[in-house]
Short mmCIF file of C-alpha atoms in Angstrom, two decimals:
data_model
loop_
_atom_site.label_atom_id
_atom_site.label_comp_id
_atom_site.label_asym_id
_atom_site.label_seq_id
_atom_site.Cartn_x
_atom_site.Cartn_y
_atom_site.Cartn_z
CA UNK A 770 63.09 92.16 90.31
CA UNK A 771 59.52 93.29 89.67
CA UNK A 772 56.10 91.84 90.28
CA UNK A 773 55.64 91.00 86.59
CA UNK A 774 59.08 90.00 85.34
CA UNK A 775 60.39 86.58 86.40
CA UNK A 776 63.48 86.40 88.55
CA UNK A 777 66.41 86.33 86.14
CA UNK A 778 69.22 83.81 86.58
CA UNK A 779 72.55 83.54 84.77
CA UNK A 780 73.65 79.89 84.74
CA UNK A 781 77.37 79.54 84.03
CA UNK A 782 78.61 75.99 83.49
CA UNK A 783 80.74 74.45 80.76
CA UNK A 784 78.97 71.07 80.86
CA UNK A 785 75.92 71.15 78.55
CA UNK A 786 74.66 67.83 79.93
CA UNK A 787 74.16 69.58 83.28
CA UNK A 788 73.52 73.14 82.17
CA UNK A 789 70.79 72.54 79.62
CA UNK A 790 68.44 70.28 81.64
CA UNK A 791 69.01 72.45 84.71
CA UNK A 792 68.07 75.56 82.76
CA UNK A 793 64.94 73.79 81.54
CA UNK A 794 64.01 72.78 85.09
CA UNK A 795 64.58 76.27 86.50
CA UNK A 796 62.52 77.78 83.69
CA UNK A 797 59.73 75.40 84.65
CA UNK A 798 59.98 76.74 88.21
CA UNK A 799 59.21 80.25 86.96
CA UNK A 800 62.71 81.69 86.59
CA UNK A 801 64.06 83.45 83.55
CA UNK A 802 67.31 81.63 82.72
CA UNK A 803 70.21 82.66 80.51
CA UNK A 804 72.92 80.09 79.86
CA UNK A 805 76.64 80.76 79.54
CA UNK A 806 79.17 78.04 78.76
CA UNK A 807 82.19 79.94 80.10
CA UNK A 808 83.27 82.89 82.21
CA UNK A 809 83.99 84.81 79.01
CA UNK A 810 80.44 84.23 77.76
CA UNK A 811 79.09 85.29 81.15
CA UNK A 812 81.12 88.51 81.05
CA UNK A 813 79.75 89.28 77.58
CA UNK A 814 76.19 88.81 78.82
CA UNK A 815 76.82 90.99 81.86
CA UNK A 816 77.83 93.93 79.69
CA UNK A 817 74.19 94.57 78.80
CA UNK A 818 72.18 92.58 81.34
CA UNK A 819 72.11 92.36 85.13
CA UNK A 820 70.61 89.10 86.40
CA UNK A 821 69.05 88.82 89.83
CA UNK A 822 71.40 85.95 90.71
CA UNK A 823 74.31 84.04 89.16
CA UNK A 824 74.69 80.25 89.39
CA UNK A 825 78.39 79.70 88.86
CA UNK A 826 80.37 76.50 88.34
CA UNK A 827 83.84 76.66 89.90
CA UNK A 828 85.74 74.27 87.62
CA UNK A 829 85.68 75.57 84.06
CA UNK A 830 88.34 75.76 81.33
CA UNK A 831 89.87 79.19 80.85
CA UNK A 832 88.84 81.60 83.57
CA UNK A 833 87.49 79.61 86.49
CA UNK A 834 84.42 80.34 88.58
CA UNK A 835 86.34 81.72 91.56
CA UNK A 836 87.94 84.39 89.38
CA UNK A 837 84.58 85.38 87.91
CA UNK A 838 83.00 85.35 91.38
CA UNK A 839 85.70 87.73 92.66
CA UNK A 840 85.02 90.03 89.70
CA UNK A 841 81.28 90.04 90.39
CA UNK A 842 81.76 90.76 94.08
CA UNK A 843 84.18 93.61 93.40
CA UNK A 844 82.29 95.26 90.55
CA UNK A 845 78.62 94.21 90.60
CA UNK A 846 75.98 93.88 93.31
CA UNK A 847 74.77 90.45 92.17
CA UNK A 848 74.37 87.47 94.54
CA UNK A 849 76.30 84.34 93.56
CA UNK A 850 75.67 80.67 94.31
CA UNK A 851 78.62 78.41 93.52
CA UNK A 852 78.15 74.97 91.96
CA UNK A 853 80.99 72.82 93.29
CA UNK A 854 82.26 69.27 93.01
CA UNK A 855 82.12 67.13 96.12
CA UNK A 856 85.89 67.20 96.73
CA UNK A 857 86.36 70.97 96.40
CA UNK A 858 86.11 71.92 100.10
CA UNK A 859 88.96 74.42 99.84
CA UNK A 860 87.38 76.09 96.81
CA UNK A 861 84.07 76.34 98.62
CA UNK A 862 85.71 78.09 101.55
CA UNK A 863 87.63 80.44 99.26
CA UNK A 864 84.44 81.19 97.37
CA UNK A 865 82.61 82.16 100.54
CA UNK A 866 85.56 84.23 101.70
CA UNK A 867 85.67 86.28 98.50
CA UNK A 868 81.95 86.98 98.72
CA UNK A 869 79.82 84.15 97.30
CA UNK A 870 76.43 83.97 99.02
CA UNK A 871 76.03 80.18 99.07
CA UNK A 872 77.14 76.95 97.39
CA UNK A 873 75.58 73.68 96.27
CA UNK A 874 77.62 70.50 95.93
CA UNK A 875 77.30 68.37 92.79
CA UNK A 876 75.44 66.16 92.27
CA UNK A 877 72.55 68.05 93.78
CA UNK A 878 68.78 67.75 93.91
CA UNK A 879 67.32 70.53 91.70
CA UNK A 880 64.65 71.23 94.32
CA UNK A 881 67.39 71.95 96.85
CA UNK A 882 68.99 74.41 94.43
CA UNK A 883 65.66 76.19 93.95
CA UNK A 884 65.25 76.44 97.72
CA UNK A 885 68.73 77.93 98.05
CA UNK A 886 68.12 80.39 95.23
CA UNK A 887 64.96 81.64 96.92
CA UNK A 888 66.69 81.76 100.31
CA UNK A 889 69.58 83.85 98.99
CA UNK A 890 67.21 86.21 97.18
CA UNK A 891 65.17 86.68 100.36
CA UNK A 892 68.30 87.46 102.36
CA UNK A 893 69.57 89.92 99.76
CA UNK A 894 66.18 91.61 99.47
CA UNK A 895 65.92 91.87 103.25
CA UNK A 896 69.45 93.23 103.48
CA UNK A 897 68.80 95.80 100.78
CA UNK A 898 65.26 96.89 101.62
CA UNK A 899 64.31 96.10 105.19
CA UNK A 900 65.15 98.41 108.08
CA UNK A 901 68.55 97.69 109.54
CA UNK A 902 69.51 97.01 113.16
CA UNK A 903 67.60 99.10 115.63
CA UNK A 904 65.42 100.55 112.86
CA UNK A 905 68.29 102.16 110.99
CA UNK A 906 67.68 104.53 108.11
CA UNK A 907 68.48 102.44 105.03
CA UNK A 908 69.58 105.55 103.10
CA UNK A 909 72.27 106.43 105.63
CA UNK A 910 75.95 106.13 104.81
CA UNK A 911 78.16 105.02 107.67
CA UNK A 912 81.60 106.62 107.83
CA UNK A 913 84.43 105.89 110.25
CA UNK A 914 87.99 107.16 110.01
CA UNK A 915 87.80 107.57 106.24
CA UNK A 916 85.95 104.31 105.56
CA UNK A 917 82.42 104.37 104.10
CA UNK A 918 79.76 101.66 104.21
CA UNK A 919 76.87 102.13 101.79
CA UNK A 920 73.93 99.87 102.80
CA UNK A 921 71.97 100.46 99.59
CA UNK A 922 74.82 99.22 97.41
CA UNK A 923 76.29 96.89 100.04
CA UNK A 924 79.58 98.60 99.26
CA UNK A 925 82.57 99.21 101.53
CA UNK A 926 85.11 101.85 100.49
CA UNK A 927 88.48 102.42 102.16
CA UNK A 928 90.01 105.86 102.89
CA UNK A 929 91.72 105.87 99.45
CA UNK A 930 88.38 105.31 97.70
CA UNK A 931 89.04 101.67 96.82
CA UNK A 932 86.03 99.33 96.95
CA UNK A 933 86.70 96.43 99.31
CA UNK A 934 84.82 93.21 98.53
CA UNK A 935 82.81 91.82 101.45
CA UNK A 936 80.42 88.91 101.69
CA UNK A 937 76.80 89.22 102.78
CA UNK A 938 77.67 87.99 106.28
CA UNK A 939 80.60 90.40 106.56
CA UNK A 940 78.39 93.27 105.41
CA UNK A 941 75.78 92.47 108.04
CA UNK A 942 78.36 92.21 110.79
CA UNK A 943 79.99 95.51 109.86
CA UNK A 944 76.63 97.22 109.63
CA UNK A 945 75.68 95.92 113.08
CA UNK A 946 78.94 97.31 114.45
CA UNK A 947 78.34 100.67 112.74
CA UNK A 948 74.87 100.85 114.24
CA UNK A 949 76.22 100.27 117.72
CA UNK A 950 79.71 101.79 117.96
CA UNK A 951 81.48 101.57 121.32
CA UNK A 952 78.88 99.01 122.49
CA UNK A 953 79.58 95.38 123.32
CA UNK A 954 77.75 92.96 120.99
CA UNK A 955 77.67 89.38 122.20
CA UNK A 956 78.15 86.39 119.90
CA UNK A 957 74.52 85.28 120.09
CA UNK A 958 73.34 88.61 118.71
CA UNK A 959 75.99 88.60 116.00
CA UNK A 960 75.31 84.97 115.10
CA UNK A 961 71.76 85.94 114.17
CA UNK A 962 73.29 88.04 111.39
CA UNK A 963 75.35 85.16 109.98
CA UNK A 964 72.90 83.36 107.69
CA UNK A 965 73.41 80.89 104.89
CA UNK A 966 76.07 78.21 104.61
CA UNK A 967 78.79 80.12 106.49
CA UNK A 968 77.05 79.42 109.79
CA UNK A 969 76.98 75.71 109.01
CA UNK A 970 80.47 75.52 107.53
CA UNK A 971 82.41 76.87 110.50
CA UNK A 972 82.16 75.74 114.12
CA UNK A 973 82.92 79.27 115.30
CA UNK A 974 80.98 81.14 112.62
CA UNK A 975 80.98 84.59 114.22
CA UNK A 976 84.65 84.48 115.18
CA UNK A 977 85.62 83.40 111.67
CA UNK A 978 83.53 86.15 110.07
CA UNK A 979 85.03 88.74 112.42
CA UNK A 980 88.52 87.45 111.66
CA UNK A 981 87.97 87.79 107.91
CA UNK A 982 86.44 91.23 108.31
CA UNK A 983 89.42 92.34 110.40
CA UNK A 984 91.81 91.30 107.64
CA UNK A 985 89.96 93.63 105.30
CA UNK A 986 89.63 96.76 107.45
CA UNK A 987 92.38 96.60 110.08
CA UNK A 988 95.94 97.82 109.55
CA UNK A 989 97.08 95.01 111.86
CA UNK A 990 94.46 92.29 112.26
CA UNK A 991 96.39 90.81 115.20
CA UNK A 992 96.14 94.11 117.06
CA UNK A 993 92.71 95.35 115.91
CA UNK A 994 91.74 98.98 116.26
CA UNK A 995 88.18 98.80 114.94
CA UNK A 996 86.77 95.41 116.01
CA UNK A 997 87.94 94.85 119.56
CA UNK A 998 87.49 91.60 121.46
CA UNK A 999 85.80 91.91 124.84
CA UNK A 1000 86.80 88.96 127.00
CA UNK A 1001 83.72 86.99 127.96
CA UNK A 1002 81.45 89.52 126.27
CA UNK A 1003 81.85 89.48 122.52
CA UNK A 1004 83.06 92.34 120.34
CA UNK A 1005 83.04 96.14 120.38
CA UNK A 1006 83.51 98.53 117.45
CA UNK A 1007 86.07 101.04 118.68
CA UNK A 1008 85.67 103.82 116.12
CA UNK A 1009 83.31 106.78 116.12
CA UNK A 1010 80.73 106.33 113.36
CA UNK A 1011 78.89 109.09 111.52
CA UNK A 1012 75.58 108.44 109.75
CA UNK A 1013 74.75 110.71 106.84
CA UNK A 1014 71.62 110.58 104.68
CA UNK A 1015 72.71 110.16 101.08
CA UNK A 1016 70.42 112.95 99.96
CA UNK A 1017 72.36 115.33 102.21
CA UNK A 1018 75.66 114.74 100.43
#
């Protein structure tokens, strides 16, 4: 995003009666909107263009929105808001677990969608540009036992070099742990890092985020080595973490 170019949105929905008036409304709110009637059309657009945010319907013929969302999370650093039907609670949860940043349930008030778009963009911009926990150097790579967390790209890589998809909340939790290895972080402090709909969706938001993160980085999530539970205290990251400025590599 720049000061002169409008925020670009890719709106992916197979229903023209929803997609077209919504695109018109969002354009009137100052966004640059590109429409796609299918996941295939969205993929074609993404070959040459990178929108600032994707609005993605879950239920579409052919490739569904969850599959496309997973692809975006694994291969592109683009925030995603899911557009879901009222009865798709399971799909909403799956979408958040694979890395979607938020969701809006149909039918929705367009003004609410605009508010959520701006909220997600603020969170992503803050995550990518603002100083991290304890004034961390944003250029630093965090490495621990072969794993690498890149804050600039919001990318987690395992010891074999495979990119592991993580949601915004999972990224913030892992970064907080990397900034304070071997220290106990209580739930209140960690909960501050869980923003967006995840915090509202789950009664035990932090514990659920930690549980999902464990499944991605632990060899045995039931006997965690990295993210250790401290009874009555919260969590502690058990690995030694090295911070390296990317320019030094």
